[in-house]
Amino acid sequence: MVLTVNLQPILELTDDEFEQICDNNRDLKFERTAKGCLVIMSLTGGDTGERNAELNGQLWLWNRQFRLGHLYDSSTGFRLPNGAIRSPDAAWVSQARWETLTPGQRQKWVPLCPDFVVELKSANSTITLDFFGQEILETIA
């Protein structure tokens, strides 16, 4: 299930408030769009989870062999330059870009657009893919 809630103009979540919502609802996955919409997703099923694990395993093996950067799973949030906070199924950031971040920036949502992202398509993720893909394209354009 994917649900997008437009909180504007009634409420604009601060980063701390958004983080509190995430912490208080660990059985759901949250993202925030550049326009402040809250995207709510339920946990994945077995088939999707297995495909995600396979994908991340293959990327991990590649990254381990070449050691060119850092790999992240769907639990990592990235703060895009447009203000959105997104967490793709898999993401990779080059070592050079990672090293530009301060230790504090590495502890919170990573404040950059990943160099490589993968978002698995499932029966209920079409809308999320459209939003996520559009924000990524706008960020790198």
Tab-separated table of C-alpha atoms in Angstrom:
chain	number	residue	atom	x	y	z
A	1	MET	CA	0.000	0.000	0.000
A	2	VAL	CA	1.225	3.486	-0.884
A	3	LEU	CA	-0.565	6.565	0.387
A	4	THR	CA	0.406	10.180	-0.310
A	5	VAL	CA	-0.897	12.823	2.084
A	6	ASN	CA	-0.700	16.507	1.172
A	7	LEU	CA	-0.221	18.391	4.435
A	8	GLN	CA	0.120	21.830	2.815
A	9	PRO	CA	-0.875	24.542	3.627
A	10	ILE	CA	-2.123	23.314	7.015
A	11	LEU	CA	1.130	21.802	8.221
A	12	GLU	CA	4.753	21.932	7.160
A	13	LEU	CA	6.723	19.229	8.942
A	14	THR	CA	10.114	20.158	10.300
A	15	ASP	CA	12.882	17.597	10.001
A	16	ASP	CA	12.550	16.793	13.705
A	17	GLU	CA	8.779	16.278	13.390
A	18	PHE	CA	9.247	14.072	10.330
A	19	GLU	CA	11.868	12.027	12.176
A	20	GLN	CA	9.503	11.647	15.155
A	21	ILE	CA	6.723	10.343	12.881
A	22	CYS	CA	9.168	7.796	11.432
A	23	ASP	CA	10.343	6.728	14.906
A	24	ASN	CA	6.789	6.407	16.261
A	25	ASN	CA	5.578	4.274	13.339
A	26	ARG	CA	8.321	1.742	12.667
A	27	ASP	CA	5.908	-0.664	10.950
A	28	LEU	CA	5.557	1.854	8.106
A	29	LYS	CA	8.062	3.503	5.772
A	30	PHE	CA	7.855	7.267	5.261
A	31	GLU	CA	9.267	9.608	2.661
A	32	ARG	CA	8.694	13.323	2.139
A	33	THR	CA	8.370	14.915	-1.289
A	34	ALA	CA	9.891	18.257	-2.264
A	35	LYS	CA	6.410	19.799	-1.970
A	36	GLY	CA	6.022	18.553	1.608
A	37	CYS	CA	3.686	15.636	0.898
A	38	LEU	CA	4.069	12.690	3.231
A	39	VAL	CA	4.418	9.363	1.394
A	40	ILE	CA	3.405	6.388	3.554
A	41	MET	CA	4.247	2.814	2.559
A	42	SER	CA	3.541	-0.448	4.305
A	43	LEU	CA	6.209	-3.084	4.779
A	44	THR	CA	6.955	-5.224	1.722
A	45	GLY	CA	5.805	-8.788	1.231
A	46	GLY	CA	8.012	-11.831	0.885
A	47	ASP	CA	8.453	-11.723	-2.902
A	48	THR	CA	9.449	-8.063	-2.945
A	49	GLY	CA	11.700	-8.488	0.082
A	50	GLU	CA	13.488	-11.393	-1.578
A	51	ARG	CA	14.017	-9.427	-4.810
A	52	ASN	CA	15.299	-6.482	-2.795
A	53	ALA	CA	17.724	-8.710	-0.881
A	54	GLU	CA	18.997	-10.247	-4.134
A	55	LEU	CA	19.474	-6.812	-5.677
A	56	ASN	CA	21.350	-5.462	-2.671
A	57	GLY	CA	23.448	-8.625	-2.483
A	58	GLN	CA	24.565	-8.269	-6.097
A	59	LEU	CA	25.377	-4.589	-5.638
A	60	TRP	CA	27.248	-5.347	-2.407
A	61	LEU	CA	29.410	-7.941	-4.179
A	62	TRP	CA	30.202	-5.460	-6.968
A	63	ASN	CA	31.013	-2.691	-4.483
A	64	ARG	CA	33.175	-5.011	-2.389
A	65	GLN	CA	35.188	-6.019	-5.447
A	66	PHE	CA	35.817	-2.511	-6.792
A	67	ARG	CA	35.597	-0.423	-3.567
A	68	LEU	CA	34.536	2.730	-5.353
A	69	GLY	CA	31.928	3.962	-2.895
A	70	HIS	CA	29.200	3.175	-0.407
A	71	LEU	CA	26.037	1.103	-0.843
A	72	TYR	CA	22.733	1.713	0.976
A	73	ASP	CA	19.491	-0.198	1.386
A	74	SER	CA	15.913	1.011	1.615
A	75	SER	CA	16.245	2.041	5.250
A	76	THR	CA	18.570	4.946	4.348
A	77	GLY	CA	17.066	8.361	3.760
A	78	PHE	CA	18.602	10.809	1.304
A	79	ARG	CA	17.856	14.523	1.532
A	80	LEU	CA	17.732	15.654	-2.076
A	81	PRO	CA	18.743	19.219	-3.002
A	82	ASN	CA	15.051	20.038	-3.594
A	83	GLY	CA	14.261	19.245	0.073
A	84	ALA	CA	12.668	15.833	-0.472
A	85	ILE	CA	13.678	12.946	1.768
A	86	ARG	CA	13.653	9.688	-0.187
A	87	SER	CA	14.833	6.143	0.449
A	88	PRO	CA	15.305	4.073	-2.712
A	89	ASP	CA	15.436	0.279	-2.549
A	90	ALA	CA	19.168	0.470	-3.280
A	91	ALA	CA	21.513	3.420	-3.631
A	92	TRP	CA	25.203	3.942	-4.228
A	93	VAL	CA	27.352	7.012	-3.510
A	94	SER	CA	30.899	7.424	-4.819
A	95	GLN	CA	33.728	7.540	-2.299
A	96	ALA	CA	34.702	11.043	-3.449
A	97	ARG	CA	31.221	12.424	-2.787
A	98	TRP	CA	30.890	10.568	0.532
A	99	GLU	CA	34.152	12.101	1.752
A	100	THR	CA	32.741	15.619	1.270
A	101	LEU	CA	30.214	14.959	4.055
A	102	THR	CA	30.907	15.813	7.665
A	103	PRO	CA	30.531	13.112	10.337
A	104	GLY	CA	27.308	14.828	11.437
A	105	GLN	CA	25.876	14.740	7.921
A	106	ARG	CA	26.633	11.021	7.698
A	107	GLN	CA	24.580	10.318	10.824
A	108	LYS	CA	21.289	11.788	9.590
A	109	TRP	CA	19.577	11.688	6.223
A	110	VAL	CA	22.383	11.785	3.685
A	111	PRO	CA	22.277	15.324	2.201
A	112	LEU	CA	22.880	14.473	-1.449
A	113	CYS	CA	21.379	12.707	-4.431
A	114	PRO	CA	22.912	9.224	-4.809
A	115	ASP	CA	25.027	8.536	-7.894
A	116	PHE	CA	23.008	5.380	-8.595
A	117	VAL	CA	19.536	4.348	-7.416
A	118	VAL	CA	17.302	1.333	-7.935
A	119	GLU	CA	13.614	1.290	-7.103
A	120	LEU	CA	11.905	-2.083	-7.478
A	121	LYS	CA	8.540	-1.986	-9.176
A	122	SER	CA	5.741	-3.891	-7.509
A	123	ALA	CA	1.986	-3.927	-8.021
A	124	ASN	CA	1.482	-1.060	-5.567
A	125	SER	CA	4.497	1.157	-6.311
A	126	THR	CA	3.729	2.810	-9.654
A	127	ILE	CA	2.808	6.204	-8.191
A	128	THR	CA	5.806	6.233	-5.865
A	129	LEU	CA	8.094	5.410	-8.776
A	130	ASP	CA	6.697	8.322	-10.750
A	131	PHE	CA	7.205	10.793	-7.886
A	132	PHE	CA	10.617	9.431	-6.947
A	133	GLY	CA	11.841	9.250	-10.533
A	134	GLN	CA	10.676	12.778	-11.277
A	135	GLU	CA	12.419	14.177	-8.210
A	136	ILE	CA	15.651	12.380	-9.071
A	137	LEU	CA	15.520	13.664	-12.650
A	138	GLU	CA	14.870	17.219	-11.456
A	139	THR	CA	17.735	16.950	-8.978
A	140	ILE	CA	20.343	15.787	-11.473
A	141	ALA	CA	19.190	17.994	-14.354
